[in-house]
PDB file of C-alpha atoms and ligand atoms in Angstrom:
ATOM      1  CA  MET A 216      25.527  42.357  26.239  1.00 40.00           C
ATOM      2  CA  GLN A 217      24.535  41.433  22.804  1.00 48.00           C
ATOM      3  CA  ILE A 218      25.354  38.008  23.565  1.00 47.00           C
ATOM      4  CA  MET A 219      23.443  37.609  26.739  1.00 44.00           C
ATOM      5  CA  LYS A 220      20.404  39.224  24.651  1.00 49.00           C
ATOM      6  CA  ALA A 221      20.949  36.600  21.894  1.00 51.00           C
ATOM      7  CA  LYS A 222      21.180  33.749  24.499  1.00 49.00           C
ATOM      8  CA  TYR A 223      17.786  34.592  26.204  1.00 48.00           C
ATOM      9  CA  LEU A 224      16.232  34.854  22.514  1.00 47.00           C
ATOM     10  CA  VAL A 225      17.565  31.206  21.829  1.00 45.00           C
ATOM     11  CA  THR A 226      16.149  30.170  25.327  1.00 48.00           C
ATOM     12  CA  ALA A 227      12.746  31.911  24.887  1.00 49.00           C
ATOM     13  CA  VAL A 228      12.637  30.132  21.283  1.00 43.00           C
ATOM     14  CA  ALA A 229      13.562  26.996  22.785  1.00 47.00           C
ATOM     15  CA  LEU A 230      11.054  27.220  25.597  1.00 44.00           C
ATOM     16  CA  LEU A 231       8.460  28.228  22.979  1.00 42.00           C
ATOM     17  CA  ALA A 232       9.256  25.323  20.894  1.00 44.00           C
ATOM     18  CA  LEU A 233       8.897  23.063  23.896  1.00 42.00           C
ATOM     19  CA  ALA A 234       5.592  24.427  24.851  1.00 43.00           C
ATOM     20  CA  CYS A 235       4.085  23.854  21.364  1.00 40.00           C
ATOM     21  CA  SER A 236       5.486  20.355  21.128  1.00 42.00           C
ATOM     22  CA  LEU A 237       3.837  19.894  24.746  1.00 44.00           C
ATOM     23  CA  ALA A 238       0.428  21.288  23.507  1.00 44.00           C
ATOM     24  CA  SER A 239       0.681  18.934  20.665  1.00 50.00           C
ATOM     25  CA  ALA A 240       1.216  15.866  22.962  1.00 53.00           C
ATOM     26  CA  TYR A 241      -2.735  15.831  23.181  1.00 66.00           C
ATOM     27  CA  ASP A 242      -4.336  14.008  20.454  1.00 71.00           C
ATOM     28  CA  PRO A 243      -3.786  16.024  17.272  1.00 69.00           C
ATOM     29  CA  SER A 244      -6.792  17.892  15.456  1.00 72.00           C
ATOM     30  CA  PRO A 245      -7.689  15.702  12.345  1.00 70.00           C
ATOM     31  CA  LEU A 246      -6.061  16.695   9.344  1.00 64.00           C
ATOM     32  CA  GLN A 247      -8.804  14.828   7.044  1.00 71.00           C
ATOM     33  CA  ASP A 248     -12.360  13.699   7.696  1.00 74.00           C
ATOM     34  CA  PHE A 249     -11.210  10.572   9.358  1.00 79.00           C
ATOM     35  CA  CYS A 250      -8.333   7.978   9.456  1.00 80.00           C
ATOM     36  CA  VAL A 251      -9.375   4.429  10.157  1.00 84.00           C
ATOM     37  CA  ALA A 252      -6.732   3.037  12.218  1.00 84.00           C
ATOM     38  CA  VAL A 253      -5.493  -0.202  10.348  1.00 82.00           C
ATOM     39  CA  LYS A 254      -2.840  -2.945  11.783  1.00 78.00           C
ATOM     40  CA  ASP A 255      -0.963  -3.621   8.687  1.00 75.00           C
ATOM     41  CA  PRO A 256       1.232  -0.818   7.618  1.00 69.00           C
ATOM     42  CA  ALA A 257       1.423  -2.419   4.161  1.00 72.00           C
ATOM     43  CA  SER A 258      -1.824  -0.863   3.360  1.00 65.00           C
ATOM     44  CA  ALA A 259      -1.334   2.461   5.247  1.00 63.00           C
ATOM     45  CA  LEU A 260      -1.430   6.077   3.861  1.00 61.00           C
ATOM     46  CA  PHE A 261       0.254   8.014   6.446  1.00 56.00           C
ATOM     47  CA  VAL A 262       0.651   7.974  10.480  1.00 58.00           C
ATOM     48  CA  ASN A 263      -1.375  10.215  12.665  1.00 55.00           C
ATOM     49  CA  GLY A 264      -1.924   8.528  15.883  1.00 67.00           C
ATOM     50  CA  LYS A 265      -1.943   4.876  14.105  1.00 82.00           C
ATOM     51  CA  PHE A 266      -1.581   3.845  10.564  1.00 82.00           C
ATOM     52  CA  CYS A 267      -4.708   4.870   8.541  1.00 85.00           C
ATOM     53  CA  LYS A 268      -6.579   2.827   6.215  1.00 88.00           C
ATOM     54  CA  ASP A 269      -7.207   4.063   2.440  1.00 89.00           C
ATOM     55  CA  PRO A 270     -10.118   6.393   3.136  1.00 91.00           C
ATOM     56  CA  LYS A 271     -11.564   4.774  -0.045  1.00 94.00           C
ATOM     57  CA  LEU A 272     -11.590   1.247   1.637  1.00 94.00           C
ATOM     58  CA  ALA A 273     -13.503   2.705   4.915  1.00 96.00           C
ATOM     59  CA  SER A 274     -17.044   1.665   5.475  1.00 97.00           C
ATOM     60  CA  ALA A 275     -19.793   2.386   8.270  1.00 98.00           C
ATOM     61  CA  ASN A 276     -18.437  -0.604  10.179  1.00 98.00           C
ATOM     62  CA  ASP A 277     -15.357   1.134  10.802  1.00 97.00           C
ATOM     63  CA  PHE A 278     -17.197   3.528  12.877  1.00 98.00           C
ATOM     64  CA  PHE A 279     -19.646   1.220  14.478  1.00 98.00           C
ATOM     65  CA  PHE A 280     -19.515  -0.615  17.944  1.00 98.00           C
ATOM     66  CA  SER A 281     -22.248  -2.452  19.567  1.00 98.00           C
ATOM     67  CA  GLY A 282     -23.280  -3.774  22.845  1.00 97.00           C
ATOM     68  CA  LEU A 283     -22.916  -1.190  25.135  1.00 97.00           C
ATOM     69  CA  ASN A 284     -26.631  -1.582  26.055  1.00 97.00           C
ATOM     70  CA  VAL A 285     -25.496  -5.094  27.976  1.00 97.00           C
ATOM     71  CA  PRO A 286     -24.624  -4.865  31.820  1.00 97.00           C
ATOM     72  CA  ARG A 287     -21.306  -6.396  32.503  1.00 97.00           C
ATOM     73  CA  ASP A 288     -20.446  -8.637  35.236  1.00 97.00           C
ATOM     74  CA  THR A 289     -19.387  -7.018  38.453  1.00 97.00           C
ATOM     75  CA  SER A 290     -18.501 -10.105  40.575  1.00 96.00           C
ATOM     76  CA  ASN A 291     -15.033  -9.176  41.013  1.00 95.00           C
ATOM     77  CA  PRO A 292     -13.146  -7.642  44.315  1.00 95.00           C
ATOM     78  CA  LEU A 293     -14.112  -4.132  43.308  1.00 96.00           C
ATOM     79  CA  GLY A 294     -17.693  -4.907  42.224  1.00 97.00           C
ATOM     80  CA  SER A 295     -17.358  -2.725  39.033  1.00 98.00           C
ATOM     81  CA  ASN A 296     -16.706  -3.353  35.464  1.00 98.00           C
ATOM     82  CA  VAL A 297     -15.318  -0.776  32.940  1.00 98.00           C
ATOM     83  CA  THR A 298     -16.194  -1.212  29.230  1.00 98.00           C
ATOM     84  CA  ALA A 299     -13.889   0.764  27.129  1.00 97.00           C
ATOM     85  CA  VAL A 300     -14.727   1.892  23.607  1.00 98.00           C
ATOM     86  CA  ASN A 301     -11.552   3.623  22.348  1.00 96.00           C
ATOM     87  CA  VAL A 302      -9.523   3.209  18.983  1.00 93.00           C
ATOM     88  CA  ASP A 303      -8.364  -0.544  19.875  1.00 92.00           C
ATOM     89  CA  ASN A 304     -11.803  -1.690  19.460  1.00 95.00           C
ATOM     90  CA  LEU A 305     -13.476   1.144  17.149  1.00 97.00           C
ATOM     91  CA  ALA A 306     -10.866   1.734  14.824  1.00 95.00           C
ATOM     92  CA  GLY A 307     -12.527   4.874  13.181  1.00 95.00           C
ATOM     93  CA  LEU A 308     -11.832   6.805  16.591  1.00 95.00           C
ATOM     94  CA  ASN A 309      -8.267   7.168  15.324  1.00 92.00           C
ATOM     95  CA  THR A 310      -6.987  10.907  15.289  1.00 88.00           C
ATOM     96  CA  LEU A 311     -10.319  11.993  16.685  1.00 91.00           C
ATOM     97  CA  GLY A 312      -9.428  12.681  20.137  1.00 92.00           C
ATOM     98  CA  ILE A 313     -12.468  11.000  21.669  1.00 95.00           C
ATOM     99  CA  SER A 314     -13.676   7.784  23.206  1.00 97.00           C
ATOM    100  CA  LEU A 315     -16.063   6.384  25.679  1.00 97.00           C
ATOM    101  CA  ALA A 316     -16.749   3.921  28.584  1.00 98.00           C
ATOM    102  CA  ARG A 317     -19.493   2.116  29.884  1.00 98.00           C
ATOM    103  CA  VAL A 318     -19.119   1.565  33.861  1.00 98.00           C
ATOM    104  CA  ASP A 319     -21.276  -1.001  35.877  1.00 98.00           C
ATOM    105  CA  PHE A 320     -21.321  -1.004  39.555  1.00 98.00           C
ATOM    106  CA  ALA A 321     -22.910  -3.638  42.027  1.00 98.00           C
ATOM    107  CA  PRO A 322     -24.029  -2.198  45.114  1.00 98.00           C
ATOM    108  CA  TYR A 323     -21.362  -0.815  46.881  1.00 98.00           C
ATOM    109  CA  GLY A 324     -19.155  -1.313  44.044  1.00 98.00           C
ATOM    110  CA  LEU A 325     -15.974   0.766  43.509  1.00 98.00           C
ATOM    111  CA  ASN A 326     -14.117   2.319  40.363  1.00 98.00           C
ATOM    112  CA  PRO A 327     -11.012   2.777  42.333  1.00 98.00           C
ATOM    113  CA  PRO A 328      -8.880   5.793  42.416  1.00 98.00           C
ATOM    114  CA  HIS A 329      -7.055   6.098  39.084  1.00 98.00           C
ATOM    115  CA  THR A 330      -6.202   8.682  36.448  1.00 97.00           C
ATOM    116  CA  HIS A 331      -6.165   9.062  32.867  1.00 96.00           C
ATOM    117  CA  PRO A 332      -2.934  10.378  31.450  1.00 93.00           C
ATOM    118  CA  ARG A 333      -4.178  11.560  28.437  1.00 92.00           C
ATOM    119  CA  ALA A 334      -7.761  12.484  28.823  1.00 94.00           C
ATOM    120  CA  THR A 335     -10.373  14.830  30.377  1.00 96.00           C
ATOM    121  CA  GLU A 336     -13.693  12.672  31.432  1.00 98.00           C
ATOM    122  CA  PHE A 337     -17.021  13.669  31.909  1.00 96.00           C
ATOM    123  CA  LEU A 338     -19.460  11.041  33.402  1.00 98.00           C
ATOM    124  CA  VAL A 339     -23.204  10.783  32.948  1.00 98.00           C
ATOM    125  CA  VAL A 340     -25.311   8.576  35.616  1.00 98.00           C
ATOM    126  CA  LEU A 341     -28.153   6.672  34.027  1.00 98.00           C
ATOM    127  CA  GLU A 342     -28.921   4.302  37.242  1.00 98.00           C
ATOM    128  CA  GLY A 343     -28.223   4.557  40.756  1.00 98.00           C
ATOM    129  CA  THR A 344     -26.367   6.842  43.404  1.00 98.00           C
ATOM    130  CA  LEU A 345     -22.755   7.356  42.991  1.00 98.00           C
ATOM    131  CA  TYR A 346     -20.331   9.171  45.539  1.00 98.00           C
ATOM    132  CA  VAL A 347     -17.530  10.816  42.893  1.00 98.00           C
ATOM    133  CA  GLY A 348     -14.430  12.714  43.488  1.00 98.00           C
ATOM    134  CA  PHE A 349     -10.963  14.130  42.253  1.00 98.00           C
ATOM    135  CA  VAL A 350      -8.102  15.346  44.076  1.00 98.00           C
ATOM    136  CA  THR A 351      -6.301  18.277  42.780  1.00 97.00           C
ATOM    137  CA  SER A 352      -2.437  18.614  42.148  1.00 96.00           C
ATOM    138  CA  ASN A 353       0.253  19.558  44.979  1.00 96.00           C
ATOM    139  CA  GLY A 354       0.521  23.025  43.928  1.00 96.00           C
ATOM    140  CA  ASP A 355      -3.074  23.362  44.449  1.00 95.00           C
ATOM    141  CA  GLY A 356      -3.002  21.722  47.880  1.00 97.00           C
ATOM    142  CA  ASN A 357      -4.410  18.483  47.188  1.00 97.00           C
ATOM    143  CA  ARG A 358      -7.882  19.501  47.286  1.00 97.00           C
ATOM    144  CA  LEU A 359     -10.706  17.043  47.303  1.00 98.00           C
ATOM    145  CA  PHE A 360     -13.904  17.752  45.234  1.00 98.00           C
ATOM    146  CA  THR A 361     -16.756  15.519  45.747  1.00 98.00           C
ATOM    147  CA  LYS A 362     -20.352  15.037  44.593  1.00 98.00           C
ATOM    148  CA  MET A 363     -23.134  12.754  45.030  1.00 98.00           C
ATOM    149  CA  LEU A 364     -24.662  11.832  41.518  1.00 98.00           C
ATOM    150  CA  TYR A 365     -27.950  10.656  40.545  1.00 98.00           C
ATOM    151  CA  PRO A 366     -29.447   9.716  37.163  1.00 98.00           C
ATOM    152  CA  GLY A 367     -29.237  12.270  34.723  1.00 98.00           C
ATOM    153  CA  ASP A 368     -26.215  13.989  36.707  1.00 98.00           C
ATOM    154  CA  VAL A 369     -22.969  14.784  34.916  1.00 98.00           C
ATOM    155  CA  PHE A 370     -19.513  15.364  36.365  1.00 98.00           C
ATOM    156  CA  VAL A 371     -16.369  16.380  35.034  1.00 98.00           C
ATOM    157  CA  PHE A 372     -12.701  14.723  35.928  1.00 98.00           C
ATOM    158  CA  PRO A 373      -9.945  17.177  34.389  1.00 97.00           C
ATOM    159  CA  ILE A 374      -7.409  15.590  32.564  1.00 95.00           C
ATOM    160  CA  GLY A 375      -4.717  13.622  34.830  1.00 95.00           C
ATOM    161  CA  LEU A 376      -6.190  14.233  38.157  1.00 97.00           C
ATOM    162  CA  ILE A 377      -6.701  11.072  40.532  1.00 98.00           C
ATOM    163  CA  HIS A 378     -10.533  10.272  40.528  1.00 98.00           C
ATOM    164  CA  PHE A 379     -12.870   7.380  41.720  1.00 98.00           C
ATOM    165  CA  GLN A 380     -16.830   6.564  41.668  1.00 98.00           C
ATOM    166  CA  LEU A 381     -18.345   4.688  44.453  1.00 98.00           C
ATOM    167  CA  ASN A 382     -21.889   3.259  44.344  1.00 98.00           C
ATOM    168  CA  VAL A 383     -23.327   4.134  47.746  1.00 98.00           C
ATOM    169  CA  GLY A 384     -27.013   2.897  46.550  1.00 93.00           C
ATOM    170  CA  LYS A 385     -28.305  -0.518  47.345  1.00 96.00           C
ATOM    171  CA  THR A 386     -28.849  -1.295  43.690  1.00 97.00           C
ATOM    172  CA  ASN A 387     -26.792  -1.677  40.542  1.00 98.00           C
ATOM    173  CA  ALA A 388     -25.564   1.675  39.174  1.00 98.00           C
ATOM    174  CA  VAL A 389     -24.577   2.328  35.417  1.00 98.00           C
ATOM    175  CA  ALA A 390     -22.647   5.357  34.113  1.00 98.00           C
ATOM    176  CA  PHE A 391     -21.232   6.222  30.721  1.00 98.00           C
ATOM    177  CA  ALA A 392     -18.062   8.207  30.582  1.00 98.00           C
ATOM    178  CA  GLY A 393     -16.890  10.551  27.467  1.00 98.00           C
ATOM    179  CA  LEU A 394     -12.964  10.914  27.112  1.00 97.00           C
ATOM    180  CA  SER A 395     -11.218  13.534  25.157  1.00 95.00           C
ATOM    181  CA  SER A 396      -8.772  10.967  23.732  1.00 93.00           C
ATOM    182  CA  GLN A 397      -8.886   8.083  21.406  1.00 93.00           C
ATOM    183  CA  ASN A 398      -6.491   6.190  23.969  1.00 92.00           C
ATOM    184  CA  PRO A 399      -6.965   7.916  27.437  1.00 94.00           C
ATOM    185  CA  GLY A 400      -4.899   5.456  28.906  1.00 93.00           C
ATOM    186  CA  VAL A 401      -5.459   4.360  32.818  1.00 95.00           C
ATOM    187  CA  ILE A 402      -3.352   4.247  35.797  1.00 96.00           C
ATOM    188  CA  THR A 403      -4.955   2.827  38.998  1.00 97.00           C
ATOM    189  CA  ILE A 404      -3.115   4.125  41.833  1.00 97.00           C
ATOM    190  CA  ALA A 405      -3.173   1.105  44.020  1.00 96.00           C
ATOM    191  CA  ASN A 406      -2.156  -1.458  41.317  1.00 96.00           C
ATOM    192  CA  ALA A 407       0.529   0.822  39.871  1.00 96.00           C
ATOM    193  CA  VAL A 408       2.335   1.467  43.207  1.00 97.00           C
ATOM    194  CA  PHE A 409       1.621  -1.846  45.032  1.00 97.00           C
ATOM    195  CA  GLY A 410       1.225  -4.297  42.256  1.00 96.00           C
ATOM    196  CA  SER A 411       3.886  -3.138  39.571  1.00 96.00           C
ATOM    197  CA  ASP A 412       5.904  -5.713  37.864  1.00 95.00           C
ATOM    198  CA  PRO A 413       8.409  -6.035  38.975  1.00 96.00           C
ATOM    199  CA  LYS A 414       7.640  -4.778  42.481  1.00 97.00           C
ATOM    200  CA  ILE A 415       9.282  -1.346  43.529  1.00 97.00           C
ATOM    201  CA  ASN A 416      11.620  -1.537  46.387  1.00 98.00           C
ATOM    202  CA  PRO A 417       9.859  -1.627  49.733  1.00 97.00           C
ATOM    203  CA  ASP A 418      12.234   0.629  51.178  1.00 98.00           C
ATOM    204  CA  VAL A 419      10.977   3.232  48.514  1.00 98.00           C
ATOM    205  CA  LEU A 420       7.245   2.744  49.571  1.00 98.00           C
ATOM    206  CA  THR A 421       7.875   2.602  53.451  1.00 98.00           C
ATOM    207  CA  LYS A 422       9.259   5.915  53.349  1.00 98.00           C
ATOM    208  CA  ALA A 423       6.911   7.384  50.992  1.00 97.00           C
ATOM    209  CA  PHE A 424       3.690   6.278  52.707  1.00 97.00           C
ATOM    210  CA  GLN A 425       5.453   6.663  56.033  1.00 97.00           C
ATOM    211  CA  VAL A 426       4.279   3.267  57.342  1.00 97.00           C
ATOM    212  CA  ASP A 427       5.599  -0.102  58.687  1.00 97.00           C
ATOM    213  CA  LYS A 428       7.865  -1.970  56.119  1.00 97.00           C
ATOM    214  CA  ASN A 429       5.653  -5.191  56.750  1.00 97.00           C
ATOM    215  CA  LEU A 430       2.619  -3.403  55.731  1.00 97.00           C
ATOM    216  CA  VAL A 431       3.901  -2.614  52.460  1.00 97.00           C
ATOM    217  CA  LYS A 432       5.154  -6.137  51.967  1.00 97.00           C
ATOM    218  CA  TYR A 433       1.784  -7.091  52.927  1.00 97.00           C
ATOM    219  CA  LEU A 434       0.047  -4.988  50.289  1.00 97.00           C
ATOM    220  CA  GLN A 435       2.656  -5.885  47.493  1.00 97.00           C
ATOM    221  CA  LYS A 436       1.613  -9.401  47.888  1.00 96.00           C
ATOM    222  CA  GLN A 437      -2.191  -8.818  47.367  1.00 93.00           C
ATOM    223  CA  PHE A 438      -3.312  -9.523  43.822  1.00 88.00           C
ATOM    224  CA  TRP A 439      -4.210  -5.999  42.564  1.00 89.00           C
ATOM    225  CA  SER A 440      -7.157  -6.953  40.128  1.00 84.00           C
ATOM    226  CA  ASP A 441      -8.526  -4.507  37.606  1.00 86.00           C
ATOM    227  CA  ASN A 442     -12.092  -3.938  36.752  1.00 90.00           C
ATOM    228  CA  ASN A 443     -11.376  -3.657  32.888  1.00 82.00           C
TER     229      ASN A 443
HETATM  230  C1  NAG B 244     -16.517  -7.501  32.775  1.00 94.36           C
HETATM  231  O1  NAG B 244     -17.593  -8.265  32.352  1.00 94.36           O
HETATM  232  C2  NAG B 244     -17.494  -9.119  31.334  1.00 94.36           C
HETATM  233  C3  NAG B 244     -18.814  -9.557  30.588  1.00 94.36           C
HETATM  234  O2  NAG B 244     -19.927  -9.452  31.568  1.00 94.36           O
HETATM  235  C4  NAG B 244     -16.612 -10.374  31.775  1.00 94.36           C
HETATM  236  O3  NAG B 244     -16.378 -11.035  30.503  1.00 94.36           O
HETATM  237  C5  NAG B 244     -15.323  -9.534  32.318  1.00 94.36           C
HETATM  238  O4  NAG B 244     -14.441 -10.852  32.488  1.00 94.36           O
HETATM  239  C6  NAG B 244     -15.828  -8.692  33.457  1.00 94.36           C
HETATM  240  N1  NAG B 244     -14.239  -8.054  33.760  1.00 94.36           N
HETATM  241  C7  NAG B 244     -14.098  -8.069  35.246  1.00 94.36           C
HETATM  242  C8  NAG B 244     -12.743  -7.297  35.426  1.00 94.36           C
HETATM  243  O5  NAG B 244     -14.789  -8.256  36.078  1.00 94.36           O
END
């Protein structure tokens, strides 16, 4: 009996430790004012996301990015273009748990179904009309939440959920997104499933999507371009 109790206790402690480590799998809260990312570890002080520049060597430019006022070229198959500002092009974001993006849409342009594995996103529409939505997880019944957004409207896409934005207007649309990670990551569903490298065995996709194998092979032959 005592041994059983001890086993439960060990299991409980192990689960708690796992829960804690999962909780800290999100961007950690900063342990200092900032930690400008530096590529060369030789000049690094400590690691917390990326190597950090010696704070004494940091300057305003480490926290600066310019050019998000410029509309991007949307003449690609999707008719959209995402300009991400994250720790890779704004080193001062390191350890701060936040980033942003500008999204340009041609008329009827689409930001196709995708997820950010590490970030919740909120979207602010500046110009145009966007039909946006996300789908909840299997356990929640894969419910679809959609909204028509106009300038000044804001919509939130919870972390990890598949979401999309379609410009339903006859003019260009522009939106800005805030993301709760310095490196949100993006998985475009069609690209990941049908455009993986190497290709997923067609038997897997034929059964998963309950379609003809020729359709799967056709889809796998397409060039799955991205919008960023
Ligand atoms: C996005 O726009 C930039 C600048 O306008 C362009 O260089 C880039 O190729 C575009 N990306 C896509 C995927 O169309």
